[in-house]
mmCIF file of C-alpha atoms in Angstrom:
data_model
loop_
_atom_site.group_PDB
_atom_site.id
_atom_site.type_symbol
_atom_site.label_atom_id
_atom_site.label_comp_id
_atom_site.label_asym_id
_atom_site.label_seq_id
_atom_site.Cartn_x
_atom_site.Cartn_y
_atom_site.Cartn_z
ATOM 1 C CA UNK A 116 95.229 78.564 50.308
ATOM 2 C CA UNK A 117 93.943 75.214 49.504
ATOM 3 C CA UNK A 118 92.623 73.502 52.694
ATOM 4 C CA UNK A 119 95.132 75.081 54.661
ATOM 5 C CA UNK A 120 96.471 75.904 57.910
ATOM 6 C CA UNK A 121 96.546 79.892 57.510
ATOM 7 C CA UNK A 122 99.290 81.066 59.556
ATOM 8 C CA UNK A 123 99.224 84.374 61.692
ATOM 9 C CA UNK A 124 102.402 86.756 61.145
ATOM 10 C CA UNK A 125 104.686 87.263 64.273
ATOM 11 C CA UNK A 126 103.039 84.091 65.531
ATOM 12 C CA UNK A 127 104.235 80.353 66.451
ATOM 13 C CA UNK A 128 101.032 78.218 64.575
ATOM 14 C CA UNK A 129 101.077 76.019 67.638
ATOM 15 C CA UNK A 130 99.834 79.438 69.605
ATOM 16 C CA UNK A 131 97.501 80.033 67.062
ATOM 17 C CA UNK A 132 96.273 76.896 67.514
ATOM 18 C CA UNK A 133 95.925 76.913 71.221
ATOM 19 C CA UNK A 134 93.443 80.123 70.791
ATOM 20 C CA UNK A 135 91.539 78.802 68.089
ATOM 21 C CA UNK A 136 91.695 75.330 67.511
ATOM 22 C CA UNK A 137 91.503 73.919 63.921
ATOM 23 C CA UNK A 138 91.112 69.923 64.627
ATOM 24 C CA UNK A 139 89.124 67.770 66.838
ATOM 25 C CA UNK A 140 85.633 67.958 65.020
ATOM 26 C CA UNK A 141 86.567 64.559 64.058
ATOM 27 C CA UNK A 142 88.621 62.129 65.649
ATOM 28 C CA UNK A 143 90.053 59.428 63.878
ATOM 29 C CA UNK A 144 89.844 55.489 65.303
ATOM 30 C CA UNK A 145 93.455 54.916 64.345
ATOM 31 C CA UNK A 146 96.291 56.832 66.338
ATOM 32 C CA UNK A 147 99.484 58.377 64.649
ATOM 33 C CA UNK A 148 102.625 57.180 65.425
ATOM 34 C CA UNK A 149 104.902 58.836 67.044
ATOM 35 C CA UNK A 150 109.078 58.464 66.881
ATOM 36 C CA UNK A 151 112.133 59.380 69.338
ATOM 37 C CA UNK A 152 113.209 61.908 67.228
ATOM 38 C CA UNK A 153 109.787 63.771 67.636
ATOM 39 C CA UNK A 154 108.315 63.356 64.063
ATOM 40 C CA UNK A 155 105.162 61.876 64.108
ATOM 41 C CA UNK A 156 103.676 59.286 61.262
ATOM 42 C CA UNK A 157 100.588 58.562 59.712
ATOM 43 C CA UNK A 158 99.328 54.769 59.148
ATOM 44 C CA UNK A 159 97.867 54.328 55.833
ATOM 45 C CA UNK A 160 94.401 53.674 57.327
ATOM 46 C CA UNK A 161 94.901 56.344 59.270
ATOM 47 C CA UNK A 162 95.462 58.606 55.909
ATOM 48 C CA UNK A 163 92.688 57.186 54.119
ATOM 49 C CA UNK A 164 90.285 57.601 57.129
ATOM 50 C CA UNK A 165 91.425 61.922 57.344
ATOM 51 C CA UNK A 166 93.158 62.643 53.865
ATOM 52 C CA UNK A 167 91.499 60.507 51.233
ATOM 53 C CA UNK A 168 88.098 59.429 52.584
ATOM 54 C CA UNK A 169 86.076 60.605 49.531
ATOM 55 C CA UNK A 170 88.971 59.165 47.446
ATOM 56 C CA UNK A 171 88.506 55.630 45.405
ATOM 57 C CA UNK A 172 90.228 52.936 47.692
ATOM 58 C CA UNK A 173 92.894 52.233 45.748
ATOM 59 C CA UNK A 174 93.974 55.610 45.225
ATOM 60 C CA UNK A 175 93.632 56.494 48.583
ATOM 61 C CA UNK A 176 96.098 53.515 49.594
ATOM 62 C CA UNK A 177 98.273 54.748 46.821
ATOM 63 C CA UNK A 178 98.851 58.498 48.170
ATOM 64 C CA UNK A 179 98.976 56.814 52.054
ATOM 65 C CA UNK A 180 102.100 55.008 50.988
ATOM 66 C CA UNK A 181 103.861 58.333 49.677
ATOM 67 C CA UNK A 182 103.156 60.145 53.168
ATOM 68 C CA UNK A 183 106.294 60.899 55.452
ATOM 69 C CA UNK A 184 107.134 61.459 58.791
ATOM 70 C CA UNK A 185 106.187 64.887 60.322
ATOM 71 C CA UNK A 186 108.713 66.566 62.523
ATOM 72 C CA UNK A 187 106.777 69.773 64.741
ATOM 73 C CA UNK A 188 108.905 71.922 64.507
ATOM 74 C CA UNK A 189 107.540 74.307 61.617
ATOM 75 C CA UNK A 190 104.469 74.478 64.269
ATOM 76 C CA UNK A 191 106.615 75.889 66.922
ATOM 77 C CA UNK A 192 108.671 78.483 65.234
ATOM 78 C CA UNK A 193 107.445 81.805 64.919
ATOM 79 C CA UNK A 194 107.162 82.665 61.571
ATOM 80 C CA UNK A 195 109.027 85.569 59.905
ATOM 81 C CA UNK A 196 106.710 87.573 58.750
ATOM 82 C CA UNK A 197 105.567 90.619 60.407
ATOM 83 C CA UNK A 198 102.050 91.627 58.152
ATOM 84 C CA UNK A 199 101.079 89.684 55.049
ATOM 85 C CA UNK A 200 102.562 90.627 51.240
ATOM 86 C CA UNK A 201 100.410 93.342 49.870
ATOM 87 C CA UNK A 202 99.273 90.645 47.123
ATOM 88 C CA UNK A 203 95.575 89.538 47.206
ATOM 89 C CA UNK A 204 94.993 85.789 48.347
ATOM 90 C CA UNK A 205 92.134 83.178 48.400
ATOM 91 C CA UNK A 206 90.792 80.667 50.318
ATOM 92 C CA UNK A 207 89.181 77.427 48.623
ATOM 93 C CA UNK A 208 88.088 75.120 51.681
ATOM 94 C CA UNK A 209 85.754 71.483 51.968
ATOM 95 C CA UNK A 210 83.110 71.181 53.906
ATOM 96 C CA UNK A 211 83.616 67.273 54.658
ATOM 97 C CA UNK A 212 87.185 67.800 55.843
ATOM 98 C CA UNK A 213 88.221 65.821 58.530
ATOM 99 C CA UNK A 214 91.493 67.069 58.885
ATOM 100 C CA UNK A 215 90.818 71.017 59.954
ATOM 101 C CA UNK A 216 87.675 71.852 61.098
ATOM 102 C CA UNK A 217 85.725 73.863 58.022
ATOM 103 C CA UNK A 218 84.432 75.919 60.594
ATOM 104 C CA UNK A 219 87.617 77.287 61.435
ATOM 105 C CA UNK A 220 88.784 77.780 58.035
ATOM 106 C CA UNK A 221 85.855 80.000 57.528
ATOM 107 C CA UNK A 222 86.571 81.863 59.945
ATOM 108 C CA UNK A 223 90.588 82.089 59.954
ATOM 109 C CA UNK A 224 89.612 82.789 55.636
ATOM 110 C CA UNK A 225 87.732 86.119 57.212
ATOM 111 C CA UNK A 226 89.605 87.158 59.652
ATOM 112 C CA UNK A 227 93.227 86.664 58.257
ATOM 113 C CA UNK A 228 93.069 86.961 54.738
ATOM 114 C CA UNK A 229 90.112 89.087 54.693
ATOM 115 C CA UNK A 230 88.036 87.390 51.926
ATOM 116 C CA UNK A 231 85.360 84.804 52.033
ATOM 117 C CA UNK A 232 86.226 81.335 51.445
ATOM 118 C CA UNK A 233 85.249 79.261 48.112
ATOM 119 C CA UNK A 234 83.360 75.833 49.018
ATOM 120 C CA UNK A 235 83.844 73.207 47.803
ATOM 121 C CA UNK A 236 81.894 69.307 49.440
ATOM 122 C CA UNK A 237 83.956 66.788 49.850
ATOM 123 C CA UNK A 238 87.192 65.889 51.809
ATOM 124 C CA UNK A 239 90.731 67.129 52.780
ATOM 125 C CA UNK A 240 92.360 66.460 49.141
ATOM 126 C CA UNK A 241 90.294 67.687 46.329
ATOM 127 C CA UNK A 242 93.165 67.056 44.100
ATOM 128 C CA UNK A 243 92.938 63.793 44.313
ATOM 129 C CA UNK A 244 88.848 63.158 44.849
ATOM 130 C CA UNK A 245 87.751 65.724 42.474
ATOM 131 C CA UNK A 246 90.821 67.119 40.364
ATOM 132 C CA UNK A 247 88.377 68.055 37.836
ATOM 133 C CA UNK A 248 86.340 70.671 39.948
ATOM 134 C CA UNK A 249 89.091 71.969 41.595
ATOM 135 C CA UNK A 250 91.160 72.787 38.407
ATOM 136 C CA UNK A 251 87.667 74.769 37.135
ATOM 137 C CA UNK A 252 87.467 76.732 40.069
ATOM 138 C CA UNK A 253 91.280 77.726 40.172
ATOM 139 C CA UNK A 254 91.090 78.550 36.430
ATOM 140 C CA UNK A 255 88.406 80.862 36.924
ATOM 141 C CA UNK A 256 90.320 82.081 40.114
ATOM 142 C CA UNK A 257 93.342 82.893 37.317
ATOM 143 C CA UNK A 258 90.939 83.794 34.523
ATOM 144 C CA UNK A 259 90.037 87.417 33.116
ATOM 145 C CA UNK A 260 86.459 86.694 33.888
ATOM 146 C CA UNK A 261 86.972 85.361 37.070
ATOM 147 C CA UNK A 262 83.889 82.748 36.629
ATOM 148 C CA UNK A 263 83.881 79.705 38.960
ATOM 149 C CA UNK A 264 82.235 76.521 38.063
ATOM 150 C CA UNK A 265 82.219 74.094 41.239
ATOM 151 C CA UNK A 266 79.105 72.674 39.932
ATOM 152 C CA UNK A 267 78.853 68.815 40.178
ATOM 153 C CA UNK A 268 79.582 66.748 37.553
ATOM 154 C CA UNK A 269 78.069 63.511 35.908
ATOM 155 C CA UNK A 270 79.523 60.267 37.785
ATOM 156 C CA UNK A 271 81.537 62.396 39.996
ATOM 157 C CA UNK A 272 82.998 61.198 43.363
ATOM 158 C CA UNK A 273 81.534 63.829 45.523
ATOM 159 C CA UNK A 274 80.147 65.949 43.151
ATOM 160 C CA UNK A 275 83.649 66.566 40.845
ATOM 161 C CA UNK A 276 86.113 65.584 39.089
ATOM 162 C CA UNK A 277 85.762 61.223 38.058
ATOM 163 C CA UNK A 278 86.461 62.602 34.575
ATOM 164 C CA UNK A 279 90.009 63.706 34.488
ATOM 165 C CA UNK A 280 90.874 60.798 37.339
ATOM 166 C CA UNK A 281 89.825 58.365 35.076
ATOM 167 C CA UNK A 282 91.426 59.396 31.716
ATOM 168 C CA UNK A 283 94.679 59.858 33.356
ATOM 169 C CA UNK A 284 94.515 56.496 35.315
ATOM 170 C CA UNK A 285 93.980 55.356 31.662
ATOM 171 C CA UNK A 286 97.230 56.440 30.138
ATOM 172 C CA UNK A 287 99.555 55.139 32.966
ATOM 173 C CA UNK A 288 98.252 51.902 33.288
ATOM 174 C CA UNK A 289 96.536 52.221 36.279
ATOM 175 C CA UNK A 290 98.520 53.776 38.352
ATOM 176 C CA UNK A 291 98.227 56.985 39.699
ATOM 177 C CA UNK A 292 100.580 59.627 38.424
ATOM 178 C CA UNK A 293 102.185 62.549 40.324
ATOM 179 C CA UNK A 294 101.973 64.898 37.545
ATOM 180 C CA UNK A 295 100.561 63.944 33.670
ATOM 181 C CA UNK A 296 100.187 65.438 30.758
ATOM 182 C CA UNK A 297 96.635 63.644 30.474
ATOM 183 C CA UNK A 298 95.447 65.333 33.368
ATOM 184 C CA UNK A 299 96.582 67.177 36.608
ATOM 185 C CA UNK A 300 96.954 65.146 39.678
ATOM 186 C CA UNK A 301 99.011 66.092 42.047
ATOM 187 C CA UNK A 302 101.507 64.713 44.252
ATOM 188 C CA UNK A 303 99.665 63.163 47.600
ATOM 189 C CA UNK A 304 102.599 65.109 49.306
ATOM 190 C CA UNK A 305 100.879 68.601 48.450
ATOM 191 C CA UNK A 306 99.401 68.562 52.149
ATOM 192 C CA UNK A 307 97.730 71.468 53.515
ATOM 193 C CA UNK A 308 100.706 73.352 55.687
ATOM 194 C CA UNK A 309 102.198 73.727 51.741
ATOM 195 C CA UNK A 310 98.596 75.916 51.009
ATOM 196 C CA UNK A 311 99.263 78.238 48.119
ATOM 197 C CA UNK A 312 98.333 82.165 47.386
ATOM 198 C CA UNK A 313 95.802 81.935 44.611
ATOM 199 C CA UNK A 314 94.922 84.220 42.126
ATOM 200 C CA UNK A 315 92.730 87.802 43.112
ATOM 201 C CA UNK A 316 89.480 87.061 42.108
ATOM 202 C CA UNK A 317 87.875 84.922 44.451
ATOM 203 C CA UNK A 318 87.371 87.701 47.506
ATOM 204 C CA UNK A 319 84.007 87.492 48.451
ATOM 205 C CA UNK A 320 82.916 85.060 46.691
ATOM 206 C CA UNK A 321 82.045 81.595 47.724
ATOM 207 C CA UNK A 322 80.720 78.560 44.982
ATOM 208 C CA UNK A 323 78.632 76.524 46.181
#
């Protein structure tokens, strides 16, 4: 799970949420917008402000223009499942995020999953600040030795990841692709309800 809601099984997330709140550590100066059909929307200062803060400006504005409205219900249906897949899981959260508090992903990391959480500094999109670092440390989450390097790097925006940005900006003239064979950045539409199971290697171990 990549800065992720973590749901609970046999549970609506909006009464998870009202036990253990993820947001309000930070509160953002520009409101969302809401619609009739009760989907909410996100400004694109708004975005930058929560998503992309740690994010160069114009590639924040970039992934702000690709967001879409939100409709509540996947909050308020209870989900499915009844106990989690026997598979092992990981938790990679950042400590700047601005979106859920990293507080409560610490904690939700332990006492859901089971594991300890990997660190990583920055913001609510590593994929897009520091695609660099965060493709080392899920390589070494999927790797036979399991070794994770989320070490700054030289000219990095918070700590990670200018490199790969850079070189990929460089073979599409600028503009930010979804998906590159020069280097992976993914779409701004990965958001953190769509958190992923990782590989097994991570439990108990956080990177600082």
């Amino acid at each position: 799970y990549l800065c992720a809601i973590i749901p609970r099984p046999g549970a609506a997330w909006d009464d998870v949420a009202a036990e253990q709140p993820p947001f309000g550590h930070y509160e953002s100066s520009i409101p969302a917008v809401d619609h009739a059909d009760g989907s909410a929307s996100c400004p694109q200062e708004r975005a930058a402000e929560l998503f992309y803060h740690d994010c160069p400006a114009d590639l924040a504005r970039w992934a702000g223009g690709r967001l879409r409205r939100q409709n509540w219900r996947l909050s308020q249906e209870r989900t499915p499942l009844t106990a989690y897949p026997n598979v092992p899981a990981s938790s990679v959260i950042c400590t700047a995020d601005r979106v859920l508090d990293p507080a409560w992903s610490r904690a939700a990391a332990q006492r859901v999953l089971g594991v300890q959480p990997i660190e990583l500094s920055g913001g609510h999109s590593p994929f897009l600040a520091q695609p660099a670092r965060l493709a080392d440390v899920l390589h070494g989450l999927t790797s036979d030795t399991g070794a994770i390097d989320a070490s700054p790097r030289p000219g990095a925006i918070h700590g990670g990841g200018v490199g790969v940005l850079e070189f990929a900006r460089s073979r599409t003239s600028h503009h930010p692709p979804t998906s590159s064979k020069s280097g992976w950045i993914p779409s701004a539409t990965s958001r953190s309800q769509c958190g992923a199971a990782l590989g097994p290697r991570s439990q108990g171990r956080i990177a600082e």
